[in-house]
Short mmCIF file of C-alpha atoms and ligand atoms in Angstrom, two decimals:
data_model
loop_
_atom_site.label_atom_id
_atom_site.label_comp_id
_atom_site.label_asym_id
_atom_site.label_seq_id
_atom_site.Cartn_x
_atom_site.Cartn_y
_atom_site.Cartn_z
CA UNK A 6 0.00 0.00 0.01
CA UNK A 7 1.38 3.39 -0.94
CA UNK A 8 2.08 5.87 1.81
CA UNK A 9 -0.44 8.59 2.52
CA UNK A 10 0.35 12.16 1.58
CA UNK A 11 1.06 14.41 4.55
CA UNK A 12 -1.44 17.20 4.83
CA UNK A 13 -1.50 20.39 6.98
CA UNK A 14 -4.82 22.13 7.42
CA UNK A 15 -4.98 25.84 8.28
CA UNK A 16 -8.02 27.15 10.15
CA UNK A 17 -9.18 30.32 11.86
CA UNK A 18 -12.53 29.15 13.22
CA UNK A 19 -14.85 26.21 13.72
CA UNK A 20 -12.96 23.80 11.48
CA UNK A 21 -15.95 21.80 10.24
CA UNK A 22 -14.11 21.40 6.91
CA UNK A 23 -11.05 20.23 8.83
CA UNK A 24 -13.29 17.64 10.47
CA UNK A 25 -14.55 16.41 7.13
CA UNK A 26 -10.93 16.02 5.93
CA UNK A 27 -9.98 14.12 9.09
CA UNK A 28 -13.06 11.87 8.76
CA UNK A 29 -12.47 11.20 5.03
CA UNK A 30 -8.85 10.33 5.78
CA UNK A 31 -9.92 7.90 8.52
CA UNK A 32 -12.49 6.29 6.21
CA UNK A 33 -9.82 5.82 3.56
CA UNK A 34 -11.62 8.09 1.07
CA UNK A 35 -8.74 10.57 1.11
CA UNK A 36 -5.23 9.24 0.62
CA UNK A 37 -3.81 11.86 2.97
CA UNK A 38 -3.12 12.02 6.65
CA UNK A 39 -3.68 15.27 8.50
CA UNK A 40 -0.34 15.65 10.31
CA UNK A 41 -0.65 19.27 11.45
CA UNK A 42 -3.32 21.90 12.11
CA UNK A 43 -2.22 25.53 12.01
CA UNK A 44 -4.29 28.42 13.28
CA UNK A 45 -3.73 32.17 13.63
CA UNK A 46 -6.31 32.13 16.47
CA UNK A 47 -5.54 30.49 19.78
CA UNK A 48 -9.21 29.85 20.51
CA UNK A 49 -10.21 28.44 17.13
CA UNK A 50 -12.40 25.38 17.70
CA UNK A 51 -10.50 23.72 14.86
CA UNK A 52 -7.53 23.37 17.25
CA UNK A 53 -9.77 21.45 19.66
CA UNK A 54 -10.86 19.15 16.85
CA UNK A 55 -7.20 18.52 16.06
CA UNK A 56 -6.37 17.69 19.67
CA UNK A 57 -9.33 15.31 19.88
CA UNK A 58 -8.02 13.53 16.78
CA UNK A 59 -4.47 13.40 18.20
CA UNK A 60 -3.11 15.77 15.56
CA UNK A 61 -0.29 18.21 16.33
CA UNK A 62 -1.12 21.94 16.32
CA UNK A 63 0.76 25.13 15.72
CA UNK A 64 -0.59 28.56 16.64
CA UNK A 65 0.92 31.17 14.40
CA UNK A 66 0.25 34.59 15.92
CA UNK A 67 2.79 37.27 15.18
CA UNK A 68 2.39 38.69 18.70
CA UNK A 69 3.74 35.47 20.23
CA UNK A 70 7.03 35.87 18.37
CA UNK A 71 9.77 38.48 18.27
CA UNK A 72 8.79 39.51 14.74
CA UNK A 73 6.67 38.60 11.75
CA UNK A 74 9.74 37.02 10.17
CA UNK A 75 10.33 34.82 13.19
CA UNK A 76 6.68 33.69 13.18
CA UNK A 77 6.99 32.78 9.50
CA UNK A 78 10.25 30.96 9.88
CA UNK A 79 8.89 28.90 12.82
CA UNK A 80 5.84 28.03 10.73
CA UNK A 81 8.02 26.94 7.81
CA UNK A 82 10.24 24.93 10.15
CA UNK A 83 7.21 23.16 11.62
CA UNK A 84 5.92 22.31 8.13
CA UNK A 85 9.34 20.90 7.34
CA UNK A 86 9.64 18.87 10.56
CA UNK A 87 6.19 17.39 9.93
CA UNK A 88 7.21 16.67 6.33
CA UNK A 89 4.08 18.39 5.06
CA UNK A 90 3.47 17.87 1.33
CA UNK A 91 0.05 19.50 0.87
CA UNK A 92 -1.67 22.42 2.60
CA UNK A 93 -5.45 22.80 2.80
CA UNK A 94 -6.83 26.16 3.86
CA UNK A 95 -10.15 25.67 5.59
CA UNK A 96 -11.63 28.92 6.80
CA UNK A 97 -8.15 30.47 7.22
CA UNK A 98 -8.57 34.21 7.14
CA UNK A 99 -5.00 35.22 6.41
CA UNK A 100 -2.88 35.43 3.29
CA UNK A 101 -0.08 32.86 3.41
CA UNK A 102 3.53 34.14 3.38
CA UNK A 103 4.90 34.28 -0.15
CA UNK A 104 7.64 31.80 0.69
CA UNK A 105 5.03 29.15 1.52
CA UNK A 106 2.95 29.90 -1.61
CA UNK A 107 6.09 29.59 -3.71
CA UNK A 108 7.46 26.52 -1.94
CA UNK A 109 4.17 24.62 -2.17
CA UNK A 110 2.92 25.93 -5.51
CA UNK A 111 0.21 23.69 -6.93
CA UNK A 112 -0.12 21.90 -3.60
CA UNK A 113 -2.13 24.45 -1.59
CA UNK A 114 -5.91 24.43 -1.80
CA UNK A 115 -8.64 26.63 -0.39
CA UNK A 116 -12.39 26.22 -0.11
CA UNK A 117 -14.66 29.20 -0.69
CA UNK A 118 -18.41 29.32 0.00
CA UNK A 119 -19.46 30.74 -3.40
CA UNK A 120 -19.10 30.08 -7.10
CA UNK A 121 -15.78 31.76 -7.79
CA UNK A 122 -14.83 33.99 -9.55
CA UNK A 123 -18.02 35.55 -8.21
CA UNK A 124 -17.97 36.80 -4.62
CA UNK A 125 -14.28 36.28 -3.92
CA UNK A 126 -11.38 38.49 -2.89
CA UNK A 127 -10.32 40.35 0.23
CA UNK A 128 -13.14 40.88 2.69
CA UNK A 129 -15.37 38.31 0.97
CA UNK A 130 -15.66 35.67 3.63
CA UNK A 131 -18.27 34.12 5.94
CA UNK A 132 -21.59 35.89 6.06
CA UNK A 133 -20.39 38.68 3.75
CA UNK A 134 -20.35 36.20 0.86
CA UNK A 135 -23.89 34.93 1.45
CA UNK A 136 -25.26 38.44 2.09
CA UNK A 137 -23.81 39.54 -1.23
CA UNK A 138 -25.31 36.61 -3.09
CA UNK A 139 -28.76 37.34 -1.61
CA UNK A 140 -28.48 41.08 -2.23
CA UNK A 141 -27.67 40.41 -5.88
CA UNK A 142 -30.79 38.28 -6.22
CA UNK A 143 -28.83 35.28 -7.57
CA UNK A 144 -30.83 32.09 -7.92
CA UNK A 145 -27.87 29.84 -7.24
CA UNK A 146 -24.70 29.75 -5.17
CA UNK A 147 -22.32 26.98 -4.21
CA UNK A 148 -18.83 26.09 -3.13
CA UNK A 149 -15.48 26.19 -4.89
CA UNK A 150 -12.21 24.38 -4.21
CA UNK A 151 -9.27 26.11 -5.86
CA UNK A 152 -5.49 26.23 -5.86
CA UNK A 153 -3.93 29.05 -3.85
CA UNK A 154 -1.70 31.68 -5.34
CA UNK A 155 -0.61 35.10 -4.12
CA UNK A 156 -4.05 36.66 -4.60
CA UNK A 157 -7.13 35.98 -2.42
CA UNK A 158 -9.50 33.41 -3.97
CA UNK A 159 -7.71 33.58 -7.31
CA UNK A 160 -5.94 30.30 -8.24
CA UNK A 161 -7.10 27.59 -10.63
CA UNK A 162 -10.54 26.20 -9.87
CA UNK A 163 -10.43 22.47 -9.11
CA UNK A 164 -14.05 21.68 -8.18
CA UNK A 165 -17.38 23.49 -7.86
CA UNK A 166 -20.80 22.40 -6.90
CA UNK A 167 -23.95 24.53 -7.02
CA UNK A 168 -26.81 24.87 -4.55
CA UNK A 169 -30.09 26.67 -5.18
CA UNK A 170 -30.91 29.93 -3.44
CA UNK A 171 -34.39 29.35 -1.98
CA UNK A 172 -37.07 32.00 -1.70
CA UNK A 173 -36.86 33.71 1.69
CA UNK A 174 -33.29 32.48 2.34
CA UNK A 175 -31.33 34.11 5.12
CA UNK A 176 -27.51 34.29 4.96
CA UNK A 177 -27.47 31.60 7.67
CA UNK A 178 -29.75 29.23 5.79
CA UNK A 179 -27.75 29.64 2.60
CA UNK A 180 -24.47 29.23 4.48
CA UNK A 181 -25.66 25.93 5.97
CA UNK A 182 -26.73 24.61 2.54
CA UNK A 183 -23.36 25.56 1.04
CA UNK A 184 -21.39 24.12 3.99
CA UNK A 185 -22.90 20.68 3.45
CA UNK A 186 -21.57 20.77 -0.11
CA UNK A 187 -18.17 22.01 1.10
CA UNK A 188 -17.81 18.99 3.36
CA UNK A 189 -18.48 16.71 0.45
CA UNK A 190 -16.34 18.32 -2.26
CA UNK A 191 -13.21 19.34 -0.28
CA UNK A 192 -12.01 15.78 0.40
CA UNK A 193 -12.88 14.77 -3.19
CA UNK A 194 -10.96 17.65 -4.77
CA UNK A 195 -7.95 17.00 -2.53
CA UNK A 196 -8.00 13.32 -3.41
CA UNK A 197 -8.03 14.20 -7.12
CA UNK A 198 -5.15 16.61 -6.65
CA UNK A 199 -3.07 14.04 -4.77
CA UNK A 200 -3.84 11.40 -7.43
CA UNK A 201 -2.55 13.83 -10.12
CA UNK A 202 -5.95 14.17 -11.81
CA UNK A 203 -5.53 17.90 -12.35
CA UNK A 204 -2.08 17.70 -13.95
C1 GRF M 10 -16.30 27.80 5.07
O1 GRF M 10 -17.52 28.31 4.65
C2 GRF M 10 -15.25 27.96 4.00
O2 GRF M 10 -15.74 27.94 2.72
C3 GRF M 10 -14.72 29.35 4.28
O3 GRF M 10 -14.78 29.48 5.69
C4 GRF M 10 -15.72 28.60 6.24
C5 GRF M 10 -15.02 27.76 7.22
O4 GRF M 10 -15.89 26.93 7.96
N1 GRF M 10 -13.43 29.53 3.69
P1 GRF M 10 -15.29 25.83 8.91
O5 GRF M 10 -14.31 26.54 9.86
O6 GRF M 10 -14.64 24.82 8.05
O7 GRF M 10 -16.46 25.26 9.66
#
């Protein structure tokens, strides 16, 4: 049996997508092992999910280090020690340092709760996305998995799935419908990437 790819997941919040990746890995549907969870927020529930699953964590907050450079170099060192091969951003609300984007080009993914290239970019996250979709009167939304480059929500699209916008939808109702799809497509897209299906 071939070895599993080593995956780091970056979170800033609840980490329900992290959970779906951990679960898919355990079920053997994703040929990757989550070896590290990184967060820029000490209280992110995603860190708790990691601990419960016995996965190592790294909190990367600039204020805990002497400088931004030191925080970045410790992060890079941790990725190296854990032999991380792929990085999945899952509700991570920071741009990655350029050195990581360059070093892992083509191996960093993100999930976004809309049909990119619509409703992406800086400031377009969480409820802002769903509010914008509803305000525009769109009849459909969805989720997108894409490769990460230097620009927010910009890299090559790997997988998308649509959901309908229902009459009377609130941002919360739409978010919940989209999140279900996210949990399904993120492991699938990562599996395809690892299997070289996007080459
Ligand atoms: C998801 O909607 C994801 O698309 C976006 O942030 C949210 C994270 O949710 N990037 P969770 O932390 O995975 O529950």
